[in-house]
Short mmCIF file of C-alpha atoms and ligand atoms in Angstrom, two decimals:
data_model
loop_
_atom_site.label_atom_id
_atom_site.label_comp_id
_atom_site.label_asym_id
_atom_site.label_seq_id
_atom_site.Cartn_x
_atom_site.Cartn_y
_atom_site.Cartn_z
CA UNK V 1 31.34 33.81 -14.12
CA UNK V 2 28.18 31.83 -13.80
CA UNK V 3 25.17 32.98 -15.66
CA UNK V 4 21.73 33.30 -13.85
CA UNK V 5 20.33 30.20 -15.46
CA UNK V 6 23.15 27.98 -14.36
CA UNK V 7 22.87 29.31 -10.79
CA UNK V 8 19.15 28.65 -10.79
CA UNK V 9 19.53 25.19 -12.03
CA UNK V 10 22.16 24.38 -9.49
CA UNK V 11 20.17 25.70 -6.58
CA UNK V 12 17.05 23.83 -7.57
CA UNK V 13 18.81 20.51 -8.08
CA UNK V 14 20.52 21.02 -4.70
CA UNK V 15 17.22 21.71 -3.14
CA UNK V 16 15.75 18.39 -4.47
CA UNK V 17 19.00 16.54 -3.50
CA UNK V 18 18.66 17.82 0.10
CA UNK V 19 15.27 16.01 0.38
CA UNK V 20 15.01 12.42 1.59
CA UNK V 21 14.98 10.42 -1.55
CA UNK V 22 16.30 13.20 -3.79
CA UNK V 23 19.93 12.48 -3.03
CA UNK V 24 20.85 10.70 -6.21
CA UNK V 25 19.31 13.00 -8.73
CA UNK V 26 22.56 13.82 -10.33
CA UNK V 27 23.28 10.19 -11.09
CA UNK V 28 20.31 9.81 -13.46
CA UNK V 29 21.30 8.86 -17.01
CA UNK V 30 17.94 9.85 -18.55
CA UNK V 31 17.25 6.34 -19.91
CA UNK V 32 13.47 6.77 -19.37
CA UNK V 33 12.91 3.34 -17.78
CA UNK V 34 10.95 5.08 -14.97
CA UNK V 35 8.55 6.77 -17.42
CA UNK V 36 8.17 3.57 -19.41
CA UNK V 37 7.35 1.62 -16.24
CA UNK V 38 4.92 4.14 -14.88
CA UNK V 39 1.28 2.86 -14.82
CA UNK V 40 -0.17 6.33 -14.78
CA UNK V 41 2.22 8.04 -17.10
CA UNK V 42 -0.56 9.04 -19.62
CA UNK V 43 -1.82 11.45 -16.96
CA UNK V 44 1.58 13.24 -16.40
CA UNK V 45 2.20 16.37 -18.40
CA UNK V 46 5.87 15.82 -17.59
CA UNK V 47 6.70 12.22 -17.02
CA UNK V 48 9.15 11.16 -14.29
CA UNK V 49 12.33 11.21 -16.53
CA UNK V 50 11.38 14.65 -17.84
CA UNK V 51 10.82 15.99 -14.35
CA UNK V 52 14.21 14.93 -13.38
CA UNK V 53 15.64 16.69 -16.57
CA UNK V 54 13.57 19.79 -15.77
CA UNK V 55 14.92 19.92 -12.20
CA UNK V 56 18.44 19.76 -13.39
CA UNK V 57 17.67 22.52 -15.85
CA UNK V 58 16.37 24.73 -13.08
CA UNK V 59 12.72 24.81 -14.12
CA UNK V 60 11.57 25.22 -10.58
CA UNK V 61 8.26 26.96 -11.04
CA UNK V 62 7.23 24.71 -13.95
CA UNK V 63 7.95 21.56 -12.04
CA UNK V 64 6.42 22.75 -8.69
CA UNK V 65 3.20 24.10 -10.08
CA UNK V 66 2.60 21.09 -12.42
CA UNK V 67 0.15 18.39 -11.34
CA UNK V 68 2.39 15.79 -12.86
CA UNK V 69 4.13 14.42 -9.72
CA UNK V 70 0.81 14.15 -8.01
CA UNK V 71 -0.17 11.31 -10.32
CA UNK V 72 2.40 9.08 -8.70
CA UNK V 73 0.59 6.18 -7.05
CA UNK V 74 3.69 5.03 -5.17
CA UNK V 75 3.84 1.63 -6.95
CA UNK V 76 7.71 1.46 -6.98
CA UNK V 77 7.69 -0.13 -10.49
CA UNK V 78 10.20 2.50 -11.61
CA UNK V 79 12.31 2.06 -8.50
CA UNK V 80 12.88 -1.72 -8.92
CA UNK V 81 13.81 -1.13 -12.52
CA UNK V 82 15.97 2.00 -12.44
CA UNK V 83 19.44 0.96 -13.58
CA UNK V 84 21.02 3.78 -11.51
CA UNK V 85 19.27 2.80 -8.23
CA UNK V 86 17.89 6.33 -7.97
CA UNK V 87 14.52 5.55 -6.33
CA UNK V 88 12.48 7.73 -8.61
CA UNK V 89 9.43 7.15 -6.44
CA UNK V 90 10.96 8.94 -3.52
CA UNK V 91 12.49 11.53 -5.79
CA UNK V 92 8.97 12.26 -7.13
CA UNK V 93 7.66 12.47 -3.53
CA UNK V 94 10.43 14.97 -2.84
CA UNK V 95 8.87 17.17 -5.58
CA UNK V 96 5.45 16.77 -4.06
CA UNK V 97 6.86 17.60 -0.63
CA UNK V 98 8.53 20.84 -1.74
CA UNK V 99 5.41 21.89 -3.77
CA UNK V 100 3.22 21.31 -0.72
CA UNK V 101 5.62 23.05 1.64
CA UNK V 102 6.19 26.10 -0.53
CA UNK V 103 2.54 26.71 -1.03
CA UNK V 104 2.36 25.95 -4.81
CA UNK V 105 -1.14 25.18 -6.00
CA UNK V 106 -1.02 22.51 -8.69
CA UNK V 107 -4.66 21.98 -9.83
CA UNK V 108 -5.27 18.61 -8.44
CA UNK V 109 -7.39 17.33 -5.55
CA UNK V 110 -4.57 14.83 -4.77
CA UNK V 111 -2.62 17.59 -2.94
CA UNK V 112 -5.63 17.92 -0.61
CA UNK V 113 -5.78 14.15 -0.27
CA UNK V 114 -2.04 13.97 0.64
CA UNK V 115 -2.54 16.64 3.23
CA UNK V 116 -5.56 14.90 4.69
CA UNK V 117 -3.69 11.59 4.85
CA UNK V 118 -0.80 13.24 6.62
CA UNK V 119 -3.20 14.78 9.10
CA UNK V 120 -4.93 11.48 9.53
CA UNK V 121 -1.58 9.93 10.46
CA UNK V 122 -1.09 12.54 12.99
CA UNK V 123 -4.12 11.34 14.89
CA UNK V 124 -2.32 8.08 15.71
CA UNK V 125 -4.72 5.79 13.82
CA UNK V 126 -6.55 6.62 10.66
CA UNK V 127 -10.25 7.07 10.69
CA UNK V 128 -11.30 6.64 7.04
CA UNK V 129 -14.80 8.13 7.35
CA UNK V 130 -13.38 11.44 8.79
CA UNK V 131 -10.66 11.39 6.13
CA UNK V 132 -13.23 10.94 3.36
CA UNK V 133 -15.64 13.58 4.56
CA UNK V 134 -12.99 16.18 5.13
CA UNK V 135 -11.57 15.48 1.74
CA UNK V 136 -14.91 15.91 -0.10
CA UNK V 137 -15.80 18.94 1.96
CA UNK V 138 -12.60 20.66 0.83
CA UNK V 139 -12.71 19.55 -2.80
CA UNK V 140 -16.13 18.68 -4.24
CA UNK V 141 -19.34 17.70 -2.52
CA UNK V 142 -20.68 16.40 -5.84
CA UNK V 143 -17.85 13.99 -6.11
CA UNK V 144 -18.58 12.95 -2.53
CA UNK V 145 -22.15 12.29 -3.45
CA UNK V 146 -21.08 10.12 -6.28
CA UNK V 147 -19.20 7.95 -3.84
CA UNK V 148 -22.27 7.42 -1.67
CA UNK V 149 -22.99 4.08 -3.26
CA UNK V 150 -19.66 2.58 -2.51
CA UNK V 151 -19.63 4.24 0.88
CA UNK V 152 -22.99 2.64 1.72
CA UNK V 153 -21.77 -0.79 0.57
CA UNK V 154 -18.97 -0.45 3.08
CA UNK V 155 -20.88 1.24 5.89
CA UNK V 156 -23.79 -1.24 5.75
CA UNK V 157 -21.25 -4.12 6.18
CA UNK V 158 -19.62 -2.45 9.07
CA UNK V 159 -16.45 -1.87 6.99
CA UNK V 160 -16.34 1.89 7.43
CA UNK V 161 -16.81 2.51 11.12
CA UNK V 162 -18.83 5.57 12.14
CA UNK V 163 -16.75 6.05 15.25
CA UNK V 164 -13.04 6.84 15.46
CA UNK V 165 -10.68 3.90 15.95
CA UNK V 166 -9.88 2.90 19.52
CA UNK V 167 -6.29 3.45 20.50
CA UNK V 168 -4.19 3.76 23.60
CA UNK V 169 -3.71 7.27 24.99
CA UNK V 170 0.02 6.69 25.25
CA UNK V 171 0.21 5.77 21.51
CA UNK V 172 -1.52 8.98 20.44
CA UNK V 173 0.62 11.13 22.70
CA UNK V 174 3.88 9.66 21.53
CA UNK V 175 2.95 10.17 17.93
CA UNK V 176 2.21 13.78 18.67
CA UNK V 177 5.49 14.21 20.38
CA UNK V 178 7.44 12.60 17.62
CA UNK V 179 5.77 14.66 14.94
CA UNK V 180 6.31 17.89 16.89
CA UNK V 181 10.04 16.96 17.06
CA UNK V 182 10.11 16.34 13.40
CA UNK V 183 8.44 19.66 12.62
CA UNK V 184 10.85 21.52 14.84
CA UNK V 185 13.82 19.99 12.99
CA UNK V 186 12.29 20.77 9.64
CA UNK V 187 11.45 24.44 10.61
CA UNK V 188 14.99 25.05 11.90
CA UNK V 189 16.28 23.79 8.49
CA UNK V 190 18.14 20.93 10.11
CA UNK V 191 16.04 18.36 8.35
CA UNK V 192 13.74 18.01 5.36
CA UNK P 1 3.17 -23.23 17.62
CA UNK P 2 5.00 -20.34 15.88
CA UNK P 3 4.78 -16.89 17.46
CA UNK P 4 5.01 -13.49 15.90
CA UNK P 5 4.35 -9.92 16.91
CA UNK P 6 1.42 -8.73 14.73
CA UNK P 7 1.03 -5.25 13.37
CA UNK P 8 -2.53 -5.10 12.02
CA UNK P 9 -2.55 -1.50 10.72
CA UNK P 10 -5.48 0.92 10.66
CA UNK P 11 -7.38 -0.48 7.70
CA UNK P 12 -7.61 -3.93 9.16
CA UNK P 13 -10.19 -2.58 11.62
CA UNK P 14 -12.37 -1.16 8.90
CA UNK P 15 -12.30 -2.17 5.26
CA UNK P 16 -9.97 -5.04 6.04
CA UNK P 17 -12.30 -6.73 8.61
CA UNK P 18 -13.09 -9.62 6.22
CA UNK P 19 -9.46 -10.22 5.67
CA UNK P 20 -8.67 -10.06 9.38
CA UNK P 21 -11.36 -12.53 10.17
CA UNK P 22 -9.90 -14.96 7.66
CA UNK P 23 -6.33 -14.40 8.95
CA UNK P 24 -7.44 -15.17 12.48
CA UNK P 25 -9.23 -18.37 11.37
CA UNK P 26 -6.43 -19.58 9.07
CA UNK P 27 -3.62 -18.96 11.61
CA UNK P 28 -5.46 -20.99 14.08
CA UNK P 29 -5.54 -23.92 11.73
CA UNK P 30 -1.87 -23.40 10.92
CA UNK P 31 -0.84 -23.12 14.56
CA UNK P 32 0.42 -19.52 14.15
CA UNK P 33 0.05 -17.15 17.07
CA UNK P 34 -0.08 -13.52 16.10
CA UNK P 35 0.42 -11.38 19.11
CA UNK P 36 -1.01 -7.86 18.48
CA UNK P 37 1.62 -5.16 19.12
CA UNK P 38 0.45 -3.16 22.09
CA UNK P 39 0.03 0.55 21.54
CA UNK P 40 0.73 0.39 17.78
CA UNK P 41 -0.09 3.44 15.75
CA UNK P 42 -0.26 4.25 12.03
CA UNK P 43 2.56 2.86 10.09
CA UNK P 44 3.35 6.22 8.64
CA UNK P 45 2.55 5.36 5.08
CA UNK P 46 -0.16 8.01 4.65
CA UNK P 47 2.43 10.72 5.22
CA UNK P 48 5.10 9.46 2.92
CA UNK P 49 4.20 11.42 -0.31
CA UNK P 50 4.69 14.78 1.30
CA UNK P 51 6.65 14.14 4.50
CA UNK P 52 9.02 11.25 4.19
CA UNK P 53 10.79 12.06 7.46
CA UNK P 54 7.61 12.11 9.48
CA UNK P 55 6.45 8.89 7.93
CA UNK P 56 9.74 7.19 8.83
CA UNK P 57 9.79 8.51 12.35
CA UNK P 58 6.23 7.28 12.99
CA UNK P 59 7.06 3.94 11.55
CA UNK P 60 10.21 3.67 13.62
CA UNK P 61 8.21 4.18 16.81
CA UNK P 62 6.37 0.95 16.05
CA UNK P 63 9.68 -0.74 15.26
CA UNK P 64 11.16 0.27 18.49
CA UNK P 65 8.25 -1.05 20.53
CA UNK P 66 8.10 -4.38 18.67
CA UNK P 67 11.90 -4.91 18.93
CA UNK P 68 11.61 -5.47 22.66
CA UNK P 69 9.57 -8.64 22.17
CA UNK P 70 12.47 -10.41 20.29
CA UNK P 71 9.96 -11.95 17.80
CA UNK P 72 9.64 -11.27 14.09
CA UNK P 73 6.98 -8.65 13.34
CA UNK P 74 4.37 -9.67 10.82
CA UNK P 75 1.99 -7.53 8.85
CA UNK P 76 -0.59 -8.53 6.30
CA UNK P 77 -1.29 -5.08 4.90
CA UNK P 78 1.09 -4.35 2.13
CA UNK P 79 1.25 -0.66 2.70
CA UNK P 80 2.11 -1.08 6.40
CA UNK P 81 4.63 -3.79 5.42
CA UNK P 82 6.47 -1.63 2.92
CA UNK P 83 6.54 1.52 5.05
CA UNK P 84 7.67 -0.27 8.19
CA UNK P 85 10.37 -2.20 6.28
CA UNK P 86 11.38 0.90 4.44
CA UNK P 87 11.85 2.72 7.76
CA UNK P 88 13.97 -0.13 8.98
CA UNK P 89 16.14 -0.09 5.83
CA UNK P 90 16.53 3.72 5.91
CA UNK P 91 17.23 3.68 9.58
CA UNK P 92 19.89 1.11 9.31
CA UNK P 93 21.45 2.29 6.10
CA UNK P 94 21.14 6.07 6.02
CA UNK P 95 23.10 7.75 8.76
CA UNK P 96 21.63 11.20 8.08
CA UNK P 97 18.02 10.08 8.44
CA UNK P 98 18.90 7.81 11.31
CA UNK P 99 20.19 10.76 13.39
CA UNK P 100 17.12 12.75 12.65
CA UNK P 101 14.80 9.93 13.52
CA UNK P 102 16.70 9.22 16.75
CA UNK P 103 16.27 12.77 17.75
CA UNK P 104 12.58 12.71 17.07
CA UNK P 105 12.13 9.38 19.07
CA UNK P 106 14.01 10.83 21.98
CA UNK P 107 10.88 12.91 22.62
CA UNK P 108 9.35 9.62 23.82
CA UNK P 109 12.29 7.87 25.36
CA UNK P 110 12.13 5.15 22.71
CA UNK P 111 15.17 3.88 20.84
CA UNK P 112 15.42 1.50 17.92
CA UNK P 113 18.51 -0.67 17.59
CA UNK P 114 17.79 -1.93 14.10
CA UNK P 115 17.36 -5.59 15.04
CA UNK P 116 13.76 -6.27 14.14
CA UNK P 117 12.71 -8.45 11.14
CA UNK P 118 9.64 -7.06 9.55
CA UNK P 119 7.74 -9.70 7.54
CA UNK P 120 4.73 -10.20 5.35
CA UNK P 121 2.32 -12.96 6.31
CA UNK P 122 2.62 -14.67 2.91
CA UNK P 123 6.28 -14.92 3.60
CA UNK P 124 5.50 -16.63 6.84
CA UNK P 125 3.16 -19.13 5.15
CA UNK P 126 5.78 -20.04 2.49
CA UNK P 127 9.03 -20.02 4.51
CA UNK P 128 8.01 -20.80 8.15
CA UNK P 129 4.95 -22.97 7.66
CA UNK P 130 5.62 -24.58 4.23
CA UNK P 131 3.48 -25.61 1.38
CA UNK P 132 3.34 -29.17 2.47
CA UNK P 133 1.84 -28.25 5.80
CA UNK P 134 -0.67 -25.97 4.14
CA UNK P 135 -1.59 -28.85 1.70
CA UNK P 136 -2.02 -31.24 4.61
CA UNK P 137 -4.72 -29.00 6.13
CA UNK P 138 -6.89 -29.00 3.09
CA UNK P 139 -10.37 -30.44 3.62
CA UNK P 140 -12.05 -29.22 0.50
CA UNK P 141 -9.67 -29.51 -2.44
CA UNK P 142 -10.25 -26.57 -4.81
CA UNK P 143 -9.88 -28.76 -7.90
CA UNK P 144 -10.87 -26.92 -11.08
CA UNK P 145 -11.02 -23.48 -9.53
CA UNK P 146 -9.22 -21.10 -11.93
CA UNK P 147 -7.59 -18.55 -9.63
CA UNK P 148 -5.91 -15.33 -10.62
CA UNK P 149 -3.54 -14.26 -7.86
CA UNK P 150 -3.21 -10.42 -7.58
CA UNK P 151 -0.25 -9.17 -5.64
CA UNK P 152 -0.43 -5.47 -6.02
CA UNK P 153 2.66 -3.34 -5.24
CA UNK P 154 4.04 -3.28 -1.80
CA UNK P 155 3.95 -6.93 -0.93
CA UNK P 156 6.98 -7.18 -3.23
CA UNK P 157 8.14 -3.75 -4.17
CA UNK P 158 10.53 -2.47 -3.50
CA UNK P 159 11.80 -4.72 -0.66
CA UNK P 160 9.72 -7.83 -0.51
CA UNK P 161 11.58 -11.16 -0.98
CA UNK P 162 9.30 -12.49 -3.68
CA UNK P 163 9.86 -11.46 -7.29
CA UNK P 164 9.17 -7.82 -8.04
CA UNK P 165 7.72 -8.23 -11.36
CA UNK P 166 6.17 -11.75 -11.38
CA UNK P 167 5.81 -12.90 -7.87
CA UNK P 168 4.77 -16.51 -7.25
CA UNK P 169 4.17 -17.17 -3.57
CA UNK P 170 0.41 -16.67 -3.59
CA UNK P 171 0.21 -18.83 -6.65
CA UNK P 172 2.08 -21.58 -4.81
CA UNK P 173 -0.28 -21.28 -1.86
CA UNK P 174 -3.40 -21.55 -4.11
CA UNK P 175 -1.86 -24.55 -5.91
CA UNK P 176 -1.26 -26.25 -2.52
CA UNK P 177 -5.06 -25.82 -2.03
CA UNK P 178 -5.68 -27.71 -5.15
CA UNK P 179 -6.69 -24.77 -7.32
CA UNK P 180 -5.51 -24.06 -10.81
CA UNK P 181 -3.58 -20.84 -11.10
CA UNK P 182 -3.98 -18.51 -14.04
CA UNK P 183 -1.07 -16.48 -15.10
CA UNK P 184 -1.92 -12.86 -16.06
CA UNK P 185 0.76 -10.29 -16.77
CA UNK P 186 -0.70 -7.54 -14.59
CA UNK P 187 -0.59 -9.55 -11.42
CA UNK P 188 1.65 -7.05 -9.74
CA UNK P 189 0.53 -3.95 -11.48
CA UNK P 190 -0.79 -1.09 -9.23
CA UNK P 191 -4.46 -0.91 -8.63
CA UNK P 192 -4.25 2.77 -7.61
CA UNK P 193 -5.91 2.26 -4.28
CA UNK P 194 -4.37 5.26 -2.64
CA UNK P 195 -5.90 7.77 -5.04
CA UNK P 196 -9.37 6.37 -5.25
CA UNK P 197 -10.79 9.61 -3.70
CA UNK P 198 -8.92 12.15 -5.71
CA UNK P 199 -8.31 10.57 -9.08
CA UNK P 200 -11.31 8.30 -9.72
CA UNK P 201 -11.15 8.16 -13.54
CA UNK P 202 -7.48 7.19 -13.46
CA UNK P 203 -8.10 4.51 -10.81
CA UNK P 204 -11.04 3.05 -12.63
CA UNK P 205 -8.86 2.73 -15.68
CA UNK P 206 -6.11 0.91 -13.69
CA UNK P 207 -8.79 -1.40 -12.27
CA UNK P 208 -10.28 -2.01 -15.66
CA UNK P 209 -6.89 -3.05 -17.00
CA UNK P 210 -6.34 -5.57 -14.14
CA UNK P 211 -9.94 -7.07 -14.22
CA UNK P 212 -9.88 -7.15 -18.02
CA UNK P 213 -6.44 -8.93 -17.92
CA UNK P 214 -7.73 -11.52 -15.50
CA UNK P 215 -10.80 -12.22 -17.65
CA UNK P 216 -8.72 -12.45 -20.85
CA UNK P 217 -6.39 -15.01 -19.32
CA UNK P 218 -9.25 -17.23 -18.01
CA UNK P 219 -9.30 -16.29 -14.43
CA UNK P 220 -12.69 -17.07 -12.75
CA UNK P 221 -11.88 -15.38 -9.51
CA UNK P 222 -9.21 -13.27 -7.92
CA UNK P 223 -7.30 -14.24 -4.89
CA UNK P 224 -6.05 -10.89 -3.66
CA UNK P 225 -3.03 -9.80 -1.65
CA UNK P 226 -3.92 -9.28 1.97
CA UNK P 227 -3.78 -5.52 1.66
CA UNK P 228 -7.06 -3.98 2.60
CA UNK P 229 -6.55 -1.12 0.11
CA UNK P 230 -6.06 -3.38 -2.85
CA UNK P 231 -8.63 -5.79 -1.74
CA UNK P 232 -11.36 -3.15 -1.25
CA UNK P 233 -10.46 -1.44 -4.49
CA UNK P 234 -10.93 -4.55 -6.40
CA UNK P 235 -13.84 -5.94 -4.36
CA UNK P 236 -16.01 -2.74 -4.01
CA UNK P 237 -15.63 -0.76 -7.23
CA UNK P 238 -16.57 -3.29 -9.94
CA UNK P 239 -20.11 -1.94 -10.09
CA UNK P 240 -18.77 1.25 -11.63
CA UNK P 241 -16.54 -0.34 -14.38
CA UNK P 242 -17.66 -1.75 -17.58
CA UNK P 243 -15.84 -4.70 -19.23
CA UNK P 244 -15.14 -5.04 -22.90
CA UNK P 245 -18.82 -6.02 -23.61
CA UNK P 246 -20.14 -2.94 -21.93
CA UNK P 247 -21.35 -4.92 -18.89
CA UNK P 248 -20.34 -4.38 -15.26
CA UNK P 249 -17.59 -6.66 -14.09
CA UNK P 250 -18.76 -9.41 -11.76
CA UNK P 251 -15.40 -10.90 -10.78
CA UNK P 252 -15.44 -12.69 -7.42
CA UNK P 253 -12.59 -11.24 -5.29
CA UNK P 254 -11.33 -13.15 -2.28
CA UNK P 255 -8.45 -12.36 0.01
CA UNK P 256 -5.86 -15.24 -0.12
CA UNK P 257 -6.52 -16.17 3.45
CA UNK P 258 -10.26 -16.36 2.68
CA UNK P 259 -9.55 -18.88 -0.06
CA UNK P 260 -7.29 -20.78 2.36
CA UNK P 261 -9.97 -20.83 4.97
CA UNK P 262 -12.57 -22.30 2.63
CA UNK P 263 -10.14 -25.01 1.54
CA UNK P 264 -9.34 -25.77 5.25
CA UNK P 265 -13.01 -26.51 5.66
CA UNK P 266 -14.13 -23.37 7.38
CA UNK P 267 -17.55 -21.84 6.74
CA UNK P 268 -17.75 -18.63 4.55
CA UNK P 269 -18.89 -16.58 7.59
CA UNK P 270 -15.89 -17.72 9.65
CA UNK P 271 -13.60 -16.28 6.90
CA UNK P 272 -15.66 -13.08 6.50
CA UNK P 273 -16.88 -13.94 3.07
CA UNK P 274 -20.29 -12.61 3.85
CA UNK P 275 -18.82 -9.12 3.89
CA UNK P 276 -17.33 -9.17 0.49
CA UNK P 277 -19.05 -6.90 -2.02
CA UNK P 278 -18.12 -8.75 -5.21
CA UNK P 279 -19.85 -12.10 -5.74
CA UNK P 280 -17.16 -13.99 -3.90
CA UNK P 281 -19.44 -16.66 -2.54
CA UNK P 282 -20.26 -17.77 -6.10
CA UNK P 283 -16.73 -18.83 -6.64
CA UNK P 284 -16.56 -21.04 -3.71
CA UNK P 285 -20.16 -22.44 -3.70
CA UNK P 286 -19.46 -25.57 -5.57
CA UNK P 287 -16.89 -26.60 -3.00
CA UNK P 288 -18.90 -25.94 0.08
CA UNK P 289 -21.08 -29.03 0.02
CA UNK P 290 -18.25 -31.46 0.31
CA UNK P 291 -16.08 -31.79 3.18
CA UNK P 292 -12.92 -33.99 3.32
CA UNK P 293 -13.47 -35.57 -0.07
CA UNK P 294 -12.32 -34.13 -3.31
CA UNK P 295 -14.81 -32.11 -5.41
CA UNK P 296 -14.86 -32.37 -9.11
CA UNK P 297 -16.58 -29.48 -10.91
S1 LIG S 1 15.04 4.96 -14.68
FE1 LIG S 1 16.53 5.92 -13.30
S2 LIG S 1 18.24 6.51 -14.58
FE2 LIG S 1 16.55 6.04 -15.95
S3 LIG S 1 15.62 8.03 -16.34
FE3 LIG S 1 14.61 7.14 -14.64
S4 LIG S 1 15.59 7.82 -12.81
FE4 LIG S 1 16.96 8.33 -14.54
S1 LIG S 2 6.29 4.90 -8.21
FE1 LIG S 2 5.14 6.69 -9.06
S2 LIG S 2 6.59 7.47 -10.62
FE2 LIG S 2 7.23 5.40 -10.17
S3 LIG S 2 6.24 4.12 -11.65
FE3 LIG S 2 4.87 4.18 -9.81
S4 LIG S 2 3.41 5.83 -10.20
FE4 LIG S 2 5.13 6.10 -11.64
#
């Protein structure tokens, strides 16, 4: 008979394995090359290798409420070095995706940023100024003020357009249709 | 004349404008025609951290449109490059995702057959144009300029054909322009561009490490990857980062194609140098006076 902990561990690892990029989690040999390659590792409470170990041990709440995975800057240093071809980058993204979807609230503005980026993508073409303003409105106006200098450097050179980017109507419509279809699949549980 | 479908990406119309100006100018000299993909939309990269499937589907829409033109599709932005190429690889190699993406694309009557080649502009310079042709176009040899080539992540990782750890293609191009290249170990280390808004202190530290590494190894200017995120991160933020001596960094940052344009005899304005925030002009000034003949510093 399985104990509760083993069951929990199994279900969390299966949950991660069902995400795109999480598939190979069981093949990790815990060598630590990913953590050793990670340029931001000093900011992670649980470095990438440890996250994998924790997922396999069923520490679902600890992993999903931690800010650790949100320090991933998607540099793929770990991925090109992982001896087991695991793609730790995408595995970490899978953790971020589950945490976001399940309403966990790790204390980091990066979650808000990721949501903002995703929403910007849904507009068809990204409008940086809107992205930045929404982000600072939702997180910290003070931080936004501190960025005024660099914003002005960009705006005064025409490098941060004040108007939304031009795009074809068809493009925007198609993006919306595709994302709706993706969302429907994800909601029905047919896809992650 | 070599022709390609061109995917500019969102940032080339904003922070990447100086890069785009130099790309246009340099491609004209090299007889490359970049035909902008009609109806392109976001490459999908902004969604990848929390919704990989949506990011892949959006990318594949662009691939499906580009495939019809039967030309290689070129991008200069590293993030677009990686996400579009990643979508192609996933689509062709992962049957589970392929089925899901196919279903999503069916909402628009688009279909991708997996035949498109997604390429980076630097790859085109090296493998389609060639270093000898690039060298033959040089009007102002950059003799004595000590250039540190910064590659960032996605131009080479995880799929790019150049080396993942110590890429060389940009160095080869700068050498063809007559410049002296400086080796610095962090040439392909992440600059953190994606999290500048949300994790400023972390990003400033990553930037510090790169800029310090360049200085320590004798680099006098940075020739950056054509990614608008990396370029802007390096170019625009130096005023907020102190070097070892407690002074602000003042490292000239040029996009690779800006450097090429100057060497090809174009004016700073033609390659967008007037829009750089770092003192980029300083690095090229000694070379501007002379045309055609070699300049010795
Ligand atoms: S590098 Fe790969 S095998 Fe090694 S610990 Fe990280 S994910 Fe596991
Ligand atoms: S991709 Fe993410 S986890 Fe991997 S080394 Fe880079 S920052 Fe660290």
